[in-house]
Short mmCIF file of C-alpha atoms and ligand atoms in Angstrom, two decimals:
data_model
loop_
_atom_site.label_atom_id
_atom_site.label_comp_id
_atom_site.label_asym_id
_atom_site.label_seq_id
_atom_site.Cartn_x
_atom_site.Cartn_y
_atom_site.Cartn_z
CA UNK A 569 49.48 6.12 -114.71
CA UNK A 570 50.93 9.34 -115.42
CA UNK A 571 49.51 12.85 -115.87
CA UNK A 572 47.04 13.18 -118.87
CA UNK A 573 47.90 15.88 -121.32
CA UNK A 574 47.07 14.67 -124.60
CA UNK A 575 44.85 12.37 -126.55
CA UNK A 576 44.17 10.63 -129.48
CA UNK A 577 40.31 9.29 -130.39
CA UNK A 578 40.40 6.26 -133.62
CA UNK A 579 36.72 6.58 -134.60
CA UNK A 580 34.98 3.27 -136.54
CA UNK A 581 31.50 3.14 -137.82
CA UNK A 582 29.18 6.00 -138.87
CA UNK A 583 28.55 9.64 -138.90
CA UNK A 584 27.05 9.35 -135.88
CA UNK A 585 30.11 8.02 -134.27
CA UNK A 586 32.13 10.20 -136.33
CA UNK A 587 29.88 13.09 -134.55
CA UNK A 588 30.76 11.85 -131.10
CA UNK A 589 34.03 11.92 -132.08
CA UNK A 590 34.18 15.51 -132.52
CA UNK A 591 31.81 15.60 -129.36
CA UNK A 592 34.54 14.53 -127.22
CA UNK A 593 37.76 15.69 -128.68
CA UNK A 594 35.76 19.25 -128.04
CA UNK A 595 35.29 17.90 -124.46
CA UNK A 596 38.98 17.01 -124.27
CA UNK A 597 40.14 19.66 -125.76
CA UNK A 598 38.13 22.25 -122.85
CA UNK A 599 39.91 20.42 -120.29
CA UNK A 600 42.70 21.69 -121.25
CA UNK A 601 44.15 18.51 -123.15
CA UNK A 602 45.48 18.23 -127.04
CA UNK A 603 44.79 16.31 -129.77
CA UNK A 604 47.94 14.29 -131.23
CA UNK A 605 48.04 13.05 -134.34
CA UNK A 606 50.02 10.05 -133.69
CA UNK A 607 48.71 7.31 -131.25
CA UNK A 608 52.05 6.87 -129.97
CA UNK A 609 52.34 10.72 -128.52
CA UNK A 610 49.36 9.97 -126.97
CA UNK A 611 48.67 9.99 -122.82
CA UNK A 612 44.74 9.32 -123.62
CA UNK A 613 44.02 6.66 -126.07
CA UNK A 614 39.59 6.48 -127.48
CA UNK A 615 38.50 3.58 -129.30
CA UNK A 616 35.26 4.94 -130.44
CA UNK A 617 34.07 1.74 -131.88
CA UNK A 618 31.31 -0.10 -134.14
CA UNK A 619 29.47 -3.20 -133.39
CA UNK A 620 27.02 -3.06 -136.68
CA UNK A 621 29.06 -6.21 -138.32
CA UNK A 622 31.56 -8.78 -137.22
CA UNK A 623 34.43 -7.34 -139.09
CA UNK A 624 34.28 -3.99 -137.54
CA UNK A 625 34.17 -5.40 -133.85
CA UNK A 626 37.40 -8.00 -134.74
CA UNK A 627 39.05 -4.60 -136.04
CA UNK A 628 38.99 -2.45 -132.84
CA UNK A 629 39.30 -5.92 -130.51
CA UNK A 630 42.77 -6.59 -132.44
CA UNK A 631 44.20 -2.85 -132.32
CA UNK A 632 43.20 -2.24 -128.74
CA UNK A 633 44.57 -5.97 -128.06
CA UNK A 634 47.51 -5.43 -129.41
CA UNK A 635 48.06 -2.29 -127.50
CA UNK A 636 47.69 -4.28 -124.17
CA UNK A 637 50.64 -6.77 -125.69
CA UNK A 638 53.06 -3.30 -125.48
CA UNK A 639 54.15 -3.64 -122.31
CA UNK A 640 56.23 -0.16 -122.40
CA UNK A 641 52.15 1.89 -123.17
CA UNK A 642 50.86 3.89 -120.09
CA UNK A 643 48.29 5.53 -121.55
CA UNK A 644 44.74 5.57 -120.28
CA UNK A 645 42.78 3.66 -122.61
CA UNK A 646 38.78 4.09 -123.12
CA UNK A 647 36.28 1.90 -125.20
CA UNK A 648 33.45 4.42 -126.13
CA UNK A 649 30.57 3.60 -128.86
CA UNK A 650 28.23 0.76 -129.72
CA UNK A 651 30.92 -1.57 -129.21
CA UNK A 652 30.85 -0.92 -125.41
CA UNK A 653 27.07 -0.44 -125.12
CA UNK A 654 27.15 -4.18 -126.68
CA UNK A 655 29.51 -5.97 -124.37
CA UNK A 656 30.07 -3.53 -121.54
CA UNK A 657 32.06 -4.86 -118.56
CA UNK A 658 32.63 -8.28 -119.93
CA UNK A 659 34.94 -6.46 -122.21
CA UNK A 660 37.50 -5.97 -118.95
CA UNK A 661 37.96 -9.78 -119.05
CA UNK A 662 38.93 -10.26 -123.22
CA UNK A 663 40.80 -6.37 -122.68
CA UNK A 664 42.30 -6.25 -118.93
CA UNK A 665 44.50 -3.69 -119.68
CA UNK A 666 41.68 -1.05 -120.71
CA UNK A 667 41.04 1.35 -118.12
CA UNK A 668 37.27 2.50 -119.04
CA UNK A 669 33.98 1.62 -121.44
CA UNK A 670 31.69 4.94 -122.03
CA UNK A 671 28.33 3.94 -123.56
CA UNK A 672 26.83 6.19 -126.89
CA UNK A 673 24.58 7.67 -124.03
CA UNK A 674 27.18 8.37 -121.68
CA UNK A 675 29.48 11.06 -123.67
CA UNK A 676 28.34 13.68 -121.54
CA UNK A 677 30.44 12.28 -118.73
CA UNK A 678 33.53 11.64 -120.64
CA UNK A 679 35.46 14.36 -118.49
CA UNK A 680 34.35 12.76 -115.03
CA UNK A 681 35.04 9.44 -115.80
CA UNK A 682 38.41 10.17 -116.55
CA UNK A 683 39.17 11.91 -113.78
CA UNK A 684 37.69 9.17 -111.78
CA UNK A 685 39.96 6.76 -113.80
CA UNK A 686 42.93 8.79 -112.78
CA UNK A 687 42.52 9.60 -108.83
CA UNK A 688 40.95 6.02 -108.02
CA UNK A 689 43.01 3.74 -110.62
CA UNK A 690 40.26 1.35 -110.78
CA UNK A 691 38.32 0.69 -114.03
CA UNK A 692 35.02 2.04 -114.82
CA UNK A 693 32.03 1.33 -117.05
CA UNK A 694 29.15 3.63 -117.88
CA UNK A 695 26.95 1.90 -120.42
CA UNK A 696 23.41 3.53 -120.20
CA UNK A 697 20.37 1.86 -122.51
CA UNK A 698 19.08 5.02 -122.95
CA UNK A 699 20.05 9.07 -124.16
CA UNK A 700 18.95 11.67 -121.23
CA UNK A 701 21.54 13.75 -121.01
CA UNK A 702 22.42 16.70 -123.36
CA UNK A 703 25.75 16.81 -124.85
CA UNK A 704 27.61 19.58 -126.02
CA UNK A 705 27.51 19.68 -129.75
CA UNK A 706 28.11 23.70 -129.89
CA UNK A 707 31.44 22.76 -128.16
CA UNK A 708 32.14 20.23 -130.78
CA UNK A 709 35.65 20.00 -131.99
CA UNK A 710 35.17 19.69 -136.38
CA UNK A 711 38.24 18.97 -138.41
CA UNK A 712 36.06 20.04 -141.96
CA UNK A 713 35.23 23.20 -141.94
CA UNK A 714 32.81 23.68 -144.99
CA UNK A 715 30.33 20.72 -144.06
CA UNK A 716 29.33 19.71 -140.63
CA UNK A 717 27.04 16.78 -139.13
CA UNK A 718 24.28 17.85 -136.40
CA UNK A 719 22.13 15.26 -134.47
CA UNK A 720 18.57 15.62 -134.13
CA UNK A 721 17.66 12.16 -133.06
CA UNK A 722 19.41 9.62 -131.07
CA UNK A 723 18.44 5.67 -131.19
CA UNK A 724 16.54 3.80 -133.10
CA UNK A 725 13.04 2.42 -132.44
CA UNK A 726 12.83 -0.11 -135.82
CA UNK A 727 14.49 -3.57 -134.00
CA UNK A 728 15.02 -4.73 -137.83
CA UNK A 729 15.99 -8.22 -137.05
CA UNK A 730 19.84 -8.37 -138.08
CA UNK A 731 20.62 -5.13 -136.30
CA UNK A 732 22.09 -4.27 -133.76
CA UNK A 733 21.97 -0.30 -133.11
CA UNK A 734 18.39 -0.18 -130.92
CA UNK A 735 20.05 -2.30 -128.09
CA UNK A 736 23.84 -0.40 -128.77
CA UNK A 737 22.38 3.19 -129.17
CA UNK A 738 18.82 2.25 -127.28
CA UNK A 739 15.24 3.71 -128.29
CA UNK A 740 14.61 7.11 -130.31
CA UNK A 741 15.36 10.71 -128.38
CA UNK A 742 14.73 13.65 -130.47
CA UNK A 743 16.76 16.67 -129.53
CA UNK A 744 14.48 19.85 -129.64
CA UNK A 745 13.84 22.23 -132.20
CA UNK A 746 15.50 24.62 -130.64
CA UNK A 747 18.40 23.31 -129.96
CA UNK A 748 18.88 21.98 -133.70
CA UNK A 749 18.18 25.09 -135.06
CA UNK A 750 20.35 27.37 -132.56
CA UNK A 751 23.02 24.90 -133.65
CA UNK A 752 22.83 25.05 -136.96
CA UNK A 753 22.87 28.87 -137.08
CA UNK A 754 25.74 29.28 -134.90
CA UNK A 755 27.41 26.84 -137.86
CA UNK A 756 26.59 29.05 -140.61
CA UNK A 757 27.56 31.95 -138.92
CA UNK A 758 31.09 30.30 -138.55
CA UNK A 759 31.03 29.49 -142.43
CA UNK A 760 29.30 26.40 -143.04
CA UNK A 761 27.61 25.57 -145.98
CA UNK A 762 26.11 22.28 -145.66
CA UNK A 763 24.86 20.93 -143.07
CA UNK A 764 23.95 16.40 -142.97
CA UNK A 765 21.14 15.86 -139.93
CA UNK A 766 22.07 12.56 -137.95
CA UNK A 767 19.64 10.21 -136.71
CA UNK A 768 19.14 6.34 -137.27
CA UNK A 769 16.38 7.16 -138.37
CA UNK A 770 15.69 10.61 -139.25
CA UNK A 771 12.04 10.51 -139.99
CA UNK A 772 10.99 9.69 -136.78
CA UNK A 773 12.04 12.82 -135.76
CA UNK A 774 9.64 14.56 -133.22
CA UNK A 775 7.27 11.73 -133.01
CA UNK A 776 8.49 11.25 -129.56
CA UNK A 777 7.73 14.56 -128.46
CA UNK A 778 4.47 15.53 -129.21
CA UNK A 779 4.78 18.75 -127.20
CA UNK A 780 7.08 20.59 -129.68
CA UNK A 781 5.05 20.09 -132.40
CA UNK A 782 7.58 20.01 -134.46
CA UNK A 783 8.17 16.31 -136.81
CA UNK A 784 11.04 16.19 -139.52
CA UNK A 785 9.51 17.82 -142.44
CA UNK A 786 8.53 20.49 -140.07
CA UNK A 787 12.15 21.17 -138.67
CA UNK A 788 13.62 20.83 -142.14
CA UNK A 789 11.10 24.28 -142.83
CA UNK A 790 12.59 25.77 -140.09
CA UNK A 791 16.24 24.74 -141.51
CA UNK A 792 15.89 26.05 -144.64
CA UNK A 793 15.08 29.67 -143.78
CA UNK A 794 18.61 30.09 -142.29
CA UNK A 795 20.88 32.83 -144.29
CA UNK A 796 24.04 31.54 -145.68
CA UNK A 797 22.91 27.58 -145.44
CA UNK A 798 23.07 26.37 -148.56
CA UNK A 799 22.62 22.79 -148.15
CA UNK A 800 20.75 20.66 -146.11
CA UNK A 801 21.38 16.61 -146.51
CA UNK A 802 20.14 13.94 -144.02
CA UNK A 803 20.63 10.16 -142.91
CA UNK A 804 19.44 7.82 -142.46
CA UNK A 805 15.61 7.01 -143.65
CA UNK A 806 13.57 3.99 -143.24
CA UNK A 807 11.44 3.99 -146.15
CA UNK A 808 8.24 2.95 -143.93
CA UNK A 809 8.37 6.59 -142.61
CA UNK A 810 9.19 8.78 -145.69
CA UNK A 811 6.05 10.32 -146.35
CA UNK A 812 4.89 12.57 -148.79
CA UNK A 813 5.05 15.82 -146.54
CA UNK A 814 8.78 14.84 -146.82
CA UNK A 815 8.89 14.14 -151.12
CA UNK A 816 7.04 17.72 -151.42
CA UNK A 817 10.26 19.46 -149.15
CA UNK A 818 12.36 17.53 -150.98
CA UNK A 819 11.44 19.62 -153.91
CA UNK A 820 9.91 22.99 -152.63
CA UNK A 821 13.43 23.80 -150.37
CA UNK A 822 16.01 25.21 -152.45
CA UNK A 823 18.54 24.13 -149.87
CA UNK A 824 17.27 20.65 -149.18
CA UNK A 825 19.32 18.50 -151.81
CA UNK A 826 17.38 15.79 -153.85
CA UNK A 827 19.55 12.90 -152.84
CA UNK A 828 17.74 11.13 -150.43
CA UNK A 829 19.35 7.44 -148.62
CA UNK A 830 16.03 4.77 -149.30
CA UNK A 831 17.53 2.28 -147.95
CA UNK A 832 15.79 -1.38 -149.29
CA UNK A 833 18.35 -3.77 -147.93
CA UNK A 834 16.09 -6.69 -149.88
CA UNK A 835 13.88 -7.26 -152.77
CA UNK A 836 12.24 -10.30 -151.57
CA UNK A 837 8.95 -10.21 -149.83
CA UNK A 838 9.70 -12.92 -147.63
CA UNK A 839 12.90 -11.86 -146.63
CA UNK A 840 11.63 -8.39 -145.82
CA UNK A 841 9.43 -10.09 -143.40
CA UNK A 842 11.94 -12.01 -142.03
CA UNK A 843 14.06 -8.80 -141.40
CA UNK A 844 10.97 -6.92 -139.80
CA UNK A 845 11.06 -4.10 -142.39
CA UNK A 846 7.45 -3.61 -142.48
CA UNK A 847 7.15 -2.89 -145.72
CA UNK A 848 7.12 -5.59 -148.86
CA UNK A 849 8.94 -4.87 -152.38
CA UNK A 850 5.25 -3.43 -154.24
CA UNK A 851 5.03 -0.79 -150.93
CA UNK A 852 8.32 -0.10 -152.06
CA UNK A 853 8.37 0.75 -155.07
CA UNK A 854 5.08 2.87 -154.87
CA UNK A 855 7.03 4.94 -152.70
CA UNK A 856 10.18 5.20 -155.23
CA UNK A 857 7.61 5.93 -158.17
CA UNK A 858 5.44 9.02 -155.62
CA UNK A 859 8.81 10.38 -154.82
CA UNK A 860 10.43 10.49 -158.27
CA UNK A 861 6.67 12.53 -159.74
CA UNK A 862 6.80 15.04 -156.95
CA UNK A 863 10.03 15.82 -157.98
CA UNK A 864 11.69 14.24 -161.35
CA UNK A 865 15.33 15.14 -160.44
CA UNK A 866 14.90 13.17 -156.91
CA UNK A 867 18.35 10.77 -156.81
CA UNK A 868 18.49 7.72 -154.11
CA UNK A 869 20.65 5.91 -152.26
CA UNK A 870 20.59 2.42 -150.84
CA UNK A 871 21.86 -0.12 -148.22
CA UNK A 872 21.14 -4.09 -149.11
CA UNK A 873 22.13 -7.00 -147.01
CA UNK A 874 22.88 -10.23 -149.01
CA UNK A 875 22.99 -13.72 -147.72
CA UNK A 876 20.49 -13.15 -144.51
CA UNK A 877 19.44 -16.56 -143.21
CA UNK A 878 17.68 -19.06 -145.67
CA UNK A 879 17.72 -16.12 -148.55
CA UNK A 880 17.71 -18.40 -152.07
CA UNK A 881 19.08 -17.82 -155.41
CA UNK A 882 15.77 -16.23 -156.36
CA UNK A 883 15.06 -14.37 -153.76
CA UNK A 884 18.89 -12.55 -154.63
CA UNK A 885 17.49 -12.23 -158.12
CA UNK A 886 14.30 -10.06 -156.76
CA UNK A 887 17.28 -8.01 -155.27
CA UNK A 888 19.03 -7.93 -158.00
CA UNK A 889 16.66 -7.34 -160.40
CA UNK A 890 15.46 -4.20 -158.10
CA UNK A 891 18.64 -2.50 -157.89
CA UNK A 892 18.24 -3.08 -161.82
CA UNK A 893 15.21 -1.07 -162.13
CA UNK A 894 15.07 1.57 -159.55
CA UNK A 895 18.66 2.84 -160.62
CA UNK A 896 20.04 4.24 -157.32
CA UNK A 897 22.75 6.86 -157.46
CA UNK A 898 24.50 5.02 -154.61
CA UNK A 899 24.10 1.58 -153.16
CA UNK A 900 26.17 0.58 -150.10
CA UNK A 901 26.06 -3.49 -150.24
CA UNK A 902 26.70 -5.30 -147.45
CA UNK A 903 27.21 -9.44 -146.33
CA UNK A 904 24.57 -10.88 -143.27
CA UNK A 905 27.13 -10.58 -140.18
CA UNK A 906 24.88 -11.99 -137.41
CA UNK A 907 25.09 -10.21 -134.17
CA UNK A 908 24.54 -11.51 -130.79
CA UNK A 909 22.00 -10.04 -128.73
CA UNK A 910 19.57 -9.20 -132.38
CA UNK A 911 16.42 -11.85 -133.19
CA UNK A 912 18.22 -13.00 -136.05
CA UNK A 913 20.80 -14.67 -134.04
CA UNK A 914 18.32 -17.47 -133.82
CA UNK A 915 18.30 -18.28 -137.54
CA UNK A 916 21.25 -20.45 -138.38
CA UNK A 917 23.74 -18.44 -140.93
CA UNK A 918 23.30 -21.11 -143.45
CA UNK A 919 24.64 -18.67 -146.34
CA UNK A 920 27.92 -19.87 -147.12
CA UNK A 921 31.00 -16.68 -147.14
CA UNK A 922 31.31 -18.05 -151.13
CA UNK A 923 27.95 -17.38 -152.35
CA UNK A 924 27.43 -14.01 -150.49
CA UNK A 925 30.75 -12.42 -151.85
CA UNK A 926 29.36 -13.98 -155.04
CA UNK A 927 25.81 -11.87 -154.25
CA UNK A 928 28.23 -9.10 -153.24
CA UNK A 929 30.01 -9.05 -156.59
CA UNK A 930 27.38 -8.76 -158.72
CA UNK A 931 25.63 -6.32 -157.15
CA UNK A 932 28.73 -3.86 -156.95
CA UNK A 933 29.50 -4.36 -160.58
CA UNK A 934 25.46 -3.83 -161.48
CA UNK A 935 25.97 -0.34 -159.43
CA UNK A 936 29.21 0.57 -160.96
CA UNK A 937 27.83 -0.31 -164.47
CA UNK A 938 25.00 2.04 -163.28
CA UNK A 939 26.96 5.01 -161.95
CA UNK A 940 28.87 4.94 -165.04
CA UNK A 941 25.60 5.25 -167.10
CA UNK A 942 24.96 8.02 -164.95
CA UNK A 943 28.37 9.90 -165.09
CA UNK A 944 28.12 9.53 -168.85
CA UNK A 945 24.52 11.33 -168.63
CA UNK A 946 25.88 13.94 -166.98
CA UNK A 947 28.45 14.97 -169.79
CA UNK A 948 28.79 18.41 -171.23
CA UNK A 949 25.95 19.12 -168.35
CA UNK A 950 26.89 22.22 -165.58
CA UNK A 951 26.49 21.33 -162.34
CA UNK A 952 26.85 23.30 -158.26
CA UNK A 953 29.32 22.00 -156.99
CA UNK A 954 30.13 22.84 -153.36
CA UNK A 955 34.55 23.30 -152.95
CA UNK A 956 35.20 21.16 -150.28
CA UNK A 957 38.84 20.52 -150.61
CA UNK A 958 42.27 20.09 -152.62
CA UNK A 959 42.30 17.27 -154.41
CA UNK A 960 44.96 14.37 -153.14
CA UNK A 961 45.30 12.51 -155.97
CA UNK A 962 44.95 15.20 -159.43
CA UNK A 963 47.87 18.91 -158.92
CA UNK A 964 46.13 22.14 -158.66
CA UNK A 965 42.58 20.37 -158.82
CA UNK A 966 40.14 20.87 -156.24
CA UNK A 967 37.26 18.32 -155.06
CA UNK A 968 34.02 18.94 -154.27
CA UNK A 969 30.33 17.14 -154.95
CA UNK A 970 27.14 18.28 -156.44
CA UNK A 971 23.66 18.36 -154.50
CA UNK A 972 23.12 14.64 -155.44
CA UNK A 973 26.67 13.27 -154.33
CA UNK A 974 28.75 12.67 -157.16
CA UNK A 975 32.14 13.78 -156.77
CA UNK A 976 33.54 16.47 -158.98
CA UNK A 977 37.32 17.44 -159.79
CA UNK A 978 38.47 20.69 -161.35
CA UNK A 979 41.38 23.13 -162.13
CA UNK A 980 41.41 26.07 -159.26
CA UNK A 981 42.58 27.66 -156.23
CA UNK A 982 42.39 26.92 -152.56
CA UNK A 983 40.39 30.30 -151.93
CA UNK A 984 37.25 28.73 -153.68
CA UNK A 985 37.08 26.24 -151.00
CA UNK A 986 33.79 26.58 -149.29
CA UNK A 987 32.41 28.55 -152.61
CA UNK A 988 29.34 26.89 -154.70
CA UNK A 989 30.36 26.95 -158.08
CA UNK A 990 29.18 26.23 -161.41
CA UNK A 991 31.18 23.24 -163.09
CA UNK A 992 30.81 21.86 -166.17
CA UNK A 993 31.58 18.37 -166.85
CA UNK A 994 33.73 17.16 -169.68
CA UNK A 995 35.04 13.62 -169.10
CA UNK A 996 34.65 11.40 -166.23
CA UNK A 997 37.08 8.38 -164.16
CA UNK A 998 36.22 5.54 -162.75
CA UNK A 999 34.65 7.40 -159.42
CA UNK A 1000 34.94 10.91 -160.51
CA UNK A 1001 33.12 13.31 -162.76
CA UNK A 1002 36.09 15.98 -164.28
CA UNK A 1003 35.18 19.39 -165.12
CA UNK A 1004 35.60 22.96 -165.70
CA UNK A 1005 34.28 26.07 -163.49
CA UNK A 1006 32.22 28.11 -165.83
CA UNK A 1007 30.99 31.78 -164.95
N1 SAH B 1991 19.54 3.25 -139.64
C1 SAH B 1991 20.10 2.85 -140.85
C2 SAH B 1991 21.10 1.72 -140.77
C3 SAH B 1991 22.34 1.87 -140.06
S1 SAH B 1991 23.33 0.48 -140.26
C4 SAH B 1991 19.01 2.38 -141.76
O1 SAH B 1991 18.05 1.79 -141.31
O2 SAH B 1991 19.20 2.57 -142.95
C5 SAH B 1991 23.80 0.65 -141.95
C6 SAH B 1991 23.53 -0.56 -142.77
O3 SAH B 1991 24.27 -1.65 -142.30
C7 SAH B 1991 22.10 -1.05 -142.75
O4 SAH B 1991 21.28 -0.31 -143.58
C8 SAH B 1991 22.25 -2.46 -143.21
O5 SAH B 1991 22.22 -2.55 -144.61
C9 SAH B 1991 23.64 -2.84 -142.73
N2 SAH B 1991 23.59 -3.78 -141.61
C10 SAH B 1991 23.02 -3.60 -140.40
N3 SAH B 1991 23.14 -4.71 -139.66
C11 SAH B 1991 23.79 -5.62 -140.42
C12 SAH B 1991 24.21 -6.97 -140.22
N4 SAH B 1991 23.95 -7.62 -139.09
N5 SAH B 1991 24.87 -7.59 -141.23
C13 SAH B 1991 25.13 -6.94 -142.38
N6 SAH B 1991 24.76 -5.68 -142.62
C14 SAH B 1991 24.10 -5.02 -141.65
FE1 SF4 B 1992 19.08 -0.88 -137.62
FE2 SF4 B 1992 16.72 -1.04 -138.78
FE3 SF4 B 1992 17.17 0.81 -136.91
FE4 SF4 B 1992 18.32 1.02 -139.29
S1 SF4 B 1992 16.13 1.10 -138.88
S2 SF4 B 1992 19.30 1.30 -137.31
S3 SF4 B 1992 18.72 -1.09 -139.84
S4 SF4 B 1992 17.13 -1.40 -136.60
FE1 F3S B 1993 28.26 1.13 -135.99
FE2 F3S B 1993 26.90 2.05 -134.00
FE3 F3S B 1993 27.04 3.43 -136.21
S1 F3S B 1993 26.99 -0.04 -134.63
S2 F3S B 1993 27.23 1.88 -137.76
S3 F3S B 1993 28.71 2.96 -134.90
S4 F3S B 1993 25.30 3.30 -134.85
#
């Protein structure tokens, strides 16, 4: 094993991964260590990996498996994320040439453990079920430098029955007010503009600590009365706890944008049961129909799993037939995967792979039928659009999105990047609304 001087993290999964990411490349990068941009320059290699479906576990198994094939690679190698919180030592035996496996509540100790790895050559796992230790987010190494993820809540508490993030990221941990908001000031300070709060499930916020006093619509109060943030965005919700306290900041806080993730995942009433989402379609859609008359212009996103055990053709249709009428601005769509470990895992996957891409299919062309209705709406319409970036694939057009997440191109310079600016839209592509900055 030789001397450690620089690293290279692959992140899969979510934000929140993505956030732990940054989390340790900052811890890395205080050690004295630097980030390489090729895996191959690379003394320290980080699999910060997903467990949430099948696929993404078979992707970072085969890339860190192949890795051990290359005989000639004497790089450290860690297994960080829910990936190692899910199998934990056992994964030594399917990946013996892996040197360590750092839990979602161990980051904190990312530095010691590797120093550990390197004076006693042995390998080590740290898997904790549950998040006591503080990490360094104001030490957080961010490659974007216009938006920027904080955490306020760790875990989730829900044990939906598919899932697998309460046993991989263990039960709910709200960070304190304080820290949030200290946080979040020291990012707008350093240019910022937006700011997305992490949690599994961001409306729980606060509820396990009573003592603050403090519960998500409170904090998001707080939020918005920092100078210079201009936009606050969080994920993810479970509907059960959006309540109305929520809807009314929704629309009273200029910063807090009106695009808010509701996820539904199914339309059925028995399958909703079967998933342990505690709420049934007609709960639903009383909340959809509160939150759009406190505020009209309220846009929202959704997550739906097709194909979970025993789900018929009709029950799809409910689904279907509810991403019909509630017209979400974006729906992430997703196949049953079952996961070990999760209650589901008793219910045989009788869905064939067929008739769920089938499900799939139709569902992603209903949404893209639906975002183009949308798109088309928003014609000859000006929009804020906060510069985020150079477009890659349009010459001298930049990229950025409006408060309800639709992406915007337009002619300009790189100096407007991290500006808000009025746009307004003339045509539209496939993904993409195309516009015009107006004064
Ligand atoms: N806390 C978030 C979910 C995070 S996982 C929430 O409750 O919205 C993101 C999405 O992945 C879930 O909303 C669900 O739609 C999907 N998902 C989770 N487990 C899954 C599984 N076993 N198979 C397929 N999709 C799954
Ligand atoms: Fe998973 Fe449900 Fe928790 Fe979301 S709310 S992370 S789907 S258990
Ligand atoms: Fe994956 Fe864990 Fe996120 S399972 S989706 S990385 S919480």
């Amino acid at each position: 094993m030789k001397n450690v001087k620089t690293f290279f993290i692959k992140t899969y999964g979510c934000q929140m991964n993505e956030l732990d990411t940054d989390v340790m490349a900052g811890m890395l990068k205080n050690r004295g260590l630097f980030q390489v941009a090729d895996e191959n320059d690379a003394d320290l290699l980080i699999f910060n990996t997903c467990s949430i479906r099948d696929l993404a576990e078979r992707k970072a198994m085969g890339k860190i498996g192949r890795l051990g094939r290359m005989k000639n690679r004497d790089a450290v190698i860690g297994v960080t994320g829910c990936m190692a919180n899910a199998k934990k030592e056992s994964l030594f035996n399917k990946l013996p040439h892996i040197d360590f496996v750092l839990g979602t509540n161990n980051i904190h100790d990312l530095n010691n453990v590797l120093d550990d790895v390197l004076a006693t050559k042995t390998q080590i796992n740290r898997t904790d079920g549950r998040f006591e230790h503080e990490i360094d987010y104001l030490g957080a190494s961010r490659e974007d430098k216009v938006k920027a993820h904080v955490s306020i809540i760790r875990g989730c508490d829900k044990f939906c029955t598919y899932c697998v993030v309460p046993y991989t990221r263990g039960p709910e941990v709200s960070r304190s007010p304080q820290s949030i908001l200290e946080e979040v000031k020291q990012l707008t300070q350093n240019g910022y503009k937006e700011i997305t709060l992490l949690g599994q499930n961001v409306n729980s916020y606060g509820k396990d600590t009573p003592e603050t006093n403090c519960l998500f619509h409170d904090l998001l109060y707080q939020l918005d009365k920092i100078p210079g943030l201009e936009r606050i965005r969080f994920m993810t919700s479970h509907p059960i706890d959006i309540s109305t306290e929520l809807m009314t900041a929704v629309r009273d806080l200029p910063s807090l944008c009106e695009f808010v993730h509701f996820p539904l995942q199914s339309g059925s009433a028995r399958i909703l049961r079967k998933m342990h989402r505690m709420y049934n379609p007609e709960q639903y859609m009383e909340k959809v129909l509160q939150f759009k008359e406190i505020h009209p212009a309220v846009v929202l996103g959704t997550d739906i799993i097709v194909g979970f055990p025993t789900e018929t053709d009709e029950e799809f249709e409910m689904t279907f037939n509810a991403v019909k009428e509630i017209r979400y601005g974006v729906g992430f769509f997703f196949a049953y995967s079952p996961r070990k470990g999760t209650p589901a895992i008793r219910w045989q996957d009788d869905i064939s792979e067929e008739v769920k891409q089938v499900r799939l299919q139709r569902l992603s062309k209903l949404q893209d039928e639906i975002s183009k209705e949308q798109r088309s709406d928003m014609l000859d319409t000006t929009v804020e659009v906060l510069v985020e970036k150079i477009s890659i694939k349009e010459d001298h057009m930049l990229k950025g999105r409006t408060r309800c997440w639709k992406n915007v191109i337009f002619p300009g310079t790189p100096d407007l990047i991290g500006t808000l600016q009025r746009v307004r839209i003339h045509s539209y592509s496939h993904q993409t609304l195309i516009g015009k900055i107006v004064n």
